[in-house]
mmCIF file of C-alpha atoms in Angstrom:
data_model
loop_
_atom_site.group_PDB
_atom_site.id
_atom_site.type_symbol
_atom_site.label_atom_id
_atom_site.label_comp_id
_atom_site.label_asym_id
_atom_site.label_seq_id
_atom_site.Cartn_x
_atom_site.Cartn_y
_atom_site.Cartn_z
ATOM 1 C CA MET A 1 119.306 97.773 80.925
ATOM 2 C CA LEU A 2 116.391 98.733 82.928
ATOM 3 C CA SER A 3 113.412 100.353 81.137
ATOM 4 C CA PRO A 4 112.822 104.524 81.643
ATOM 5 C CA LEU A 5 110.511 105.167 84.375
ATOM 6 C CA PRO A 6 108.158 108.396 84.977
ATOM 7 C CA GLN A 7 109.418 111.779 85.588
ATOM 8 C CA SER A 8 108.705 111.431 89.198
ATOM 9 C CA VAL A 9 111.978 109.419 88.932
ATOM 10 C CA THR A 10 115.170 111.035 90.075
ATOM 11 C CA PRO A 11 118.434 108.964 89.570
ATOM 12 C CA ALA A 12 120.300 107.512 92.806
ATOM 13 C CA PRO A 13 123.043 108.383 94.223
ATOM 14 C CA THR A 14 124.451 104.514 95.216
ATOM 15 C CA SER A 15 124.940 101.554 92.979
ATOM 16 C CA ALA A 16 121.857 99.018 92.249
ATOM 17 C CA PRO A 17 121.571 95.723 93.647
ATOM 18 C CA PHE A 18 123.598 93.113 91.694
ATOM 19 C CA GLY A 19 125.213 95.639 89.802
ATOM 20 C CA PHE A 20 122.367 97.164 87.792
ATOM 21 C CA THR A 21 122.099 101.262 86.999
ATOM 22 C CA GLY A 22 118.564 102.026 87.694
ATOM 23 C CA PRO A 23 116.937 105.080 89.309
ATOM 24 C CA CYS A 24 114.930 105.595 91.622
ATOM 25 C CA LEU A 25 111.499 106.653 93.362
ATOM 26 C CA ARG A 26 110.651 108.702 96.215
ATOM 27 C CA HIS A 27 107.480 107.606 97.725
ATOM 28 C CA ALA A 28 105.505 110.214 100.529
ATOM 29 C CA ARG A 29 104.373 108.622 103.920
ATOM 30 C CA ASP A 30 101.291 106.045 103.696
ATOM 31 C CA GLU A 31 101.700 105.964 99.615
ATOM 32 C CA GLU A 32 101.232 102.931 97.758
ATOM 33 C CA ILE A 33 103.974 101.944 95.779
ATOM 34 C CA PHE A 34 102.622 98.351 94.680
ATOM 35 C CA GLY A 35 99.012 97.429 95.206
ATOM 36 C CA GLU A 36 98.317 93.494 96.139
ATOM 37 C CA GLY A 37 96.848 91.211 92.985
ATOM 38 C CA GLU A 38 98.918 93.512 90.270
ATOM 39 C CA THR A 39 101.638 91.833 87.828
ATOM 40 C CA ALA A 40 104.979 91.634 89.988
ATOM 41 C CA ASP A 41 106.883 92.552 87.382
ATOM 42 C CA HIS A 42 109.482 95.070 89.338
ATOM 43 C CA VAL A 43 111.665 93.849 92.582
ATOM 44 C CA TYR A 44 112.312 96.628 95.204
ATOM 45 C CA GLN A 45 115.122 98.014 97.683
ATOM 46 C CA VAL A 46 114.614 100.268 99.803
ATOM 47 C CA ILE A 47 117.226 103.002 99.616
ATOM 48 C CA SER A 48 116.306 104.920 102.356
ATOM 49 C CA GLY A 49 112.598 105.471 104.630
ATOM 50 C CA SER A 50 110.888 102.238 105.254
ATOM 51 C CA VAL A 51 108.208 100.232 103.915
ATOM 52 C CA ARG A 52 104.946 97.739 105.044
ATOM 53 C CA THR A 53 103.954 95.523 103.184
ATOM 54 C CA CYS A 54 100.179 94.109 104.147
ATOM 55 C CA ARG A 55 97.299 92.223 102.688
ATOM 56 C CA THR A 56 93.353 92.663 103.055
ATOM 57 C CA LEU A 57 91.234 89.756 105.301
ATOM 58 C CA ARG A 58 87.854 88.925 103.725
ATOM 59 C CA ASP A 59 86.895 90.417 106.549
ATOM 60 C CA GLY A 60 88.689 93.520 105.516
ATOM 61 C CA ARG A 61 90.859 93.522 108.549
ATOM 62 C CA ARG A 62 94.393 94.734 107.539
ATOM 63 C CA GLN A 63 97.201 92.435 107.826
ATOM 64 C CA ILE A 64 100.907 93.642 107.900
ATOM 65 C CA ASP A 65 103.137 91.012 106.378
ATOM 66 C CA GLU A 66 106.884 92.160 107.219
ATOM 67 C CA PHE A 67 108.117 95.832 107.403
ATOM 68 C CA HIS A 68 111.121 96.716 105.270
ATOM 69 C CA PHE A 69 114.641 99.091 106.172
ATOM 70 C CA ALA A 70 116.993 100.380 104.113
ATOM 71 C CA GLY A 71 119.085 97.449 102.359
ATOM 72 C CA ASP A 72 115.906 95.233 102.199
ATOM 73 C CA TYR A 73 114.559 93.694 99.206
ATOM 74 C CA PHE A 74 110.791 92.900 98.341
ATOM 75 C CA GLY A 75 108.200 92.653 95.996
ATOM 76 C CA LEU A 76 110.497 89.240 95.399
ATOM 77 C CA GLU A 77 107.855 86.633 94.550
ATOM 78 C CA ALA A 78 107.589 82.932 93.425
ATOM 79 C CA GLY A 79 104.319 83.842 91.018
ATOM 80 C CA ASP A 80 103.142 86.501 88.573
ATOM 81 C CA LEU A 81 101.631 88.589 90.625
ATOM 82 C CA HIS A 82 102.222 90.813 94.397
ATOM 83 C CA ARG A 83 100.696 88.856 97.518
ATOM 84 C CA VAL A 84 100.562 92.274 99.086
ATOM 85 C CA ALA A 85 100.669 95.331 98.722
ATOM 86 C CA ALA A 86 103.772 97.747 99.565
ATOM 87 C CA GLU A 87 103.389 101.159 101.123
ATOM 88 C CA ALA A 88 105.961 103.574 102.467
ATOM 89 C CA MET A 89 105.687 104.314 105.845
ATOM 90 C CA THR A 90 108.034 107.572 105.899
ATOM 91 C CA GLU A 91 109.389 109.606 103.651
ATOM 92 C CA THR A 92 110.885 106.770 101.528
ATOM 93 C CA THR A 93 112.665 106.025 98.618
ATOM 94 C CA VAL A 94 113.357 102.520 96.138
ATOM 95 C CA ARG A 95 115.152 101.494 93.457
ATOM 96 C CA MET A 96 113.050 99.560 91.075
ATOM 97 C CA VAL A 97 114.854 96.304 89.130
ATOM 98 C CA ARG A 98 112.555 94.551 86.101
ATOM 99 C CA ARG A 99 112.419 90.682 86.932
ATOM 100 C CA GLY A 100 112.984 89.443 84.114
ATOM 101 C CA ALA A 101 116.814 91.542 83.782
ATOM 102 C CA LEU A 102 117.636 90.089 87.076
ATOM 103 C CA SER A 103 116.464 86.444 86.635
ATOM 104 C CA GLN A 104 117.960 86.480 82.654
ATOM 105 C CA LEU A 105 121.236 87.557 85.322
ATOM 106 C CA ALA A 106 120.662 84.993 87.687
ATOM 107 C CA ALA A 107 120.772 82.678 84.719
ATOM 108 C CA GLN A 108 124.438 84.132 83.849
ATOM 109 C CA ARG A 109 125.713 84.586 87.162
ATOM 110 C CA PRO A 110 125.937 82.040 89.919
ATOM 111 C CA GLU A 111 126.414 84.698 92.846
ATOM 112 C CA VAL A 112 123.299 86.241 91.792
ATOM 113 C CA ALA A 113 121.159 82.980 91.911
ATOM 114 C CA ARG A 114 122.901 82.204 95.084
ATOM 115 C CA VAL A 115 121.927 85.574 96.323
ATOM 116 C CA LEU A 116 118.039 85.402 95.130
ATOM 117 C CA PHE A 117 118.081 82.010 96.585
ATOM 118 C CA ARG A 118 118.982 83.184 100.362
ATOM 119 C CA LEU A 119 116.809 86.179 100.326
ATOM 120 C CA THR A 120 113.883 84.162 98.898
ATOM 121 C CA VAL A 121 114.606 81.436 102.187
ATOM 122 C CA GLU A 122 115.408 84.572 104.759
ATOM 123 C CA GLY A 123 111.571 85.550 103.832
ATOM 124 C CA LEU A 124 110.401 82.457 103.914
ATOM 125 C CA GLN A 125 111.731 82.358 106.875
ATOM 126 C CA ARG A 126 110.597 85.028 108.355
ATOM 127 C CA SER A 127 106.635 84.461 107.068
ATOM 128 C CA GLN A 128 107.128 81.357 109.431
ATOM 129 C CA ASP A 129 108.812 83.071 112.393
ATOM 130 C CA HIS A 130 105.850 85.565 111.698
ATOM 131 C CA VAL A 131 103.033 82.787 111.555
ATOM 132 C CA LEU A 132 104.203 80.853 114.813
ATOM 133 C CA MET A 133 104.156 84.256 116.710
ATOM 134 C CA LEU A 134 100.760 84.802 115.842
ATOM 135 C CA GLY A 135 99.519 81.409 116.475
ATOM 136 C CA ARG A 136 101.718 80.603 120.172
ATOM 137 C CA LYS A 137 102.912 84.155 121.545
ATOM 138 C CA SER A 138 101.058 85.973 124.286
ATOM 139 C CA ALA A 139 100.876 89.734 123.402
ATOM 140 C CA ARG A 140 103.475 90.769 125.972
ATOM 141 C CA GLU A 141 105.360 88.569 124.023
ATOM 142 C CA ARG A 142 104.649 89.247 120.660
ATOM 143 C CA VAL A 143 105.501 93.281 120.960
ATOM 144 C CA VAL A 144 108.450 92.567 123.094
ATOM 145 C CA GLY A 145 109.645 90.099 120.305
ATOM 146 C CA LEU A 146 108.737 93.108 117.680
ATOM 147 C CA LEU A 147 110.781 95.452 119.471
ATOM 148 C CA VAL A 148 113.965 92.907 119.921
ATOM 149 C CA ASP A 149 113.958 91.982 116.111
ATOM 150 C CA LEU A 150 113.802 96.317 115.342
ATOM 151 C CA ALA A 151 116.590 96.455 117.726
ATOM 152 C CA ASP A 152 118.962 93.392 116.240
ATOM 153 C CA ARG A 153 117.665 94.588 112.163
ATOM 154 C CA THR A 154 118.757 98.788 113.199
ATOM 155 C CA GLY A 155 121.537 97.503 115.032
ATOM 156 C CA GLY A 156 121.014 99.644 118.343
ATOM 157 C CA ASP A 157 118.852 99.779 120.921
ATOM 158 C CA GLU A 158 117.315 103.349 120.476
ATOM 159 C CA LEU A 159 114.531 103.257 118.301
ATOM 160 C CA ASP A 160 112.679 105.815 115.993
ATOM 161 C CA ILE A 161 109.713 103.694 115.441
ATOM 162 C CA PRO A 162 108.706 104.498 111.670
ATOM 163 C CA MET A 163 105.688 102.611 112.327
ATOM 164 C CA SER A 164 102.351 103.538 114.005
ATOM 165 C CA ARG A 165 101.133 102.041 116.872
ATOM 166 C CA GLN A 166 98.134 100.183 114.178
ATOM 167 C CA ASP A 167 100.921 98.965 112.129
ATOM 168 C CA MET A 168 102.336 97.704 114.884
ATOM 169 C CA ALA A 169 98.752 96.003 116.022
ATOM 170 C CA ASP A 170 98.119 94.929 112.388
ATOM 171 C CA TYR A 171 101.447 92.675 112.444
ATOM 172 C CA LEU A 172 101.136 91.527 115.491
ATOM 173 C CA GLY A 173 97.451 90.335 115.264
ATOM 174 C CA LEU A 174 96.531 92.507 118.571
ATOM 175 C CA THR A 175 94.466 95.392 118.913
ATOM 176 C CA ILE A 176 95.928 98.698 119.178
ATOM 177 C CA GLU A 177 94.533 99.526 122.889
ATOM 178 C CA THR A 178 96.606 95.840 123.417
ATOM 179 C CA VAL A 179 100.069 97.044 122.057
ATOM 180 C CA SER A 180 99.339 100.383 124.086
ATOM 181 C CA ARG A 181 98.751 99.054 127.082
ATOM 182 C CA THR A 182 101.159 96.205 126.535
ATOM 183 C CA LEU A 183 103.820 99.105 126.663
ATOM 184 C CA THR A 184 102.575 101.063 129.382
ATOM 185 C CA GLN A 185 103.491 97.841 131.230
ATOM 186 C CA LEU A 186 106.917 97.199 130.226
ATOM 187 C CA GLN A 187 107.757 100.957 130.552
ATOM 188 C CA GLY A 188 106.164 100.259 134.453
ATOM 189 C CA ASP A 189 108.700 97.014 133.953
ATOM 190 C CA GLY A 190 111.671 99.408 133.068
ATOM 191 C CA VAL A 191 112.570 97.335 130.543
ATOM 192 C CA ILE A 192 112.322 100.137 127.938
ATOM 193 C CA ALA A 193 111.451 104.101 128.106
ATOM 194 C CA ILE A 194 108.645 105.700 125.454
ATOM 195 C CA PRO A 195 110.248 109.186 125.647
ATOM 196 C CA THR A 196 108.349 110.618 122.960
ATOM 197 C CA THR A 197 105.403 108.024 121.271
ATOM 198 C CA ARG A 198 108.188 106.901 117.887
ATOM 199 C CA HIS A 199 111.296 106.602 120.196
ATOM 200 C CA ILE A 200 111.726 103.718 122.263
ATOM 201 C CA VAL A 201 114.424 102.723 124.362
ATOM 202 C CA LEU A 202 115.258 99.357 125.316
ATOM 203 C CA ARG A 203 116.682 99.777 128.950
ATOM 204 C CA ASP A 204 117.658 95.835 129.685
ATOM 205 C CA GLY A 205 117.902 94.326 126.031
ATOM 206 C CA VAL A 206 118.724 90.777 127.910
ATOM 207 C CA ALA A 207 115.341 90.637 130.174
ATOM 208 C CA LEU A 208 113.293 91.352 126.660
ATOM 209 C CA ARG A 209 114.893 88.908 124.453
ATOM 210 C CA ARG A 210 114.807 86.622 127.452
ATOM 211 C CA LEU A 211 110.553 87.581 127.305
ATOM 212 C CA ALA A 212 110.627 86.834 123.729
ATOM 213 C CA SER A 213 112.371 83.473 123.478
#
């Protein structure tokens, strides 16, 4: 059974992962879900909204590790502490599943163990791709790669971007000025349109995927 949560937690209308029935916690924009270095007692699933996971570098700069959207899991750690912090990018609802209970279930049900293994491998692959992108790709390739990734994950070429330009910069390892300038250049080239700051349309997905590769 999941432990009772504070009064700010409300029951979720959807079934919890792996058959658990549990409550969900609503978070306001920019509210912290858990902090870097805190004990990793729970695994989380985004029910609605969006989450960024990030860490603070030694020089005080922020590095965003990943963006998470509805259906995604996060907070799954190999050790006992969270390596990153998690923050809501929008009004967000997340489900908390006790890590100990999930481990017990994985020991009893091989299909749960396989899902956890797949999630771990997928997270590792995305981390490796992120490191490769930061080390090898130009600013233009990084921005295009993020847009293509968002399109692939959300299933459409019209993107309602939950992250700010600063979020994008901190994920891509660029300055906010470089991100804004690159988006303007892509719009000038006719491969994207930016009707509003948080809405981007991929007008030429084939060209963009070629640029990102």
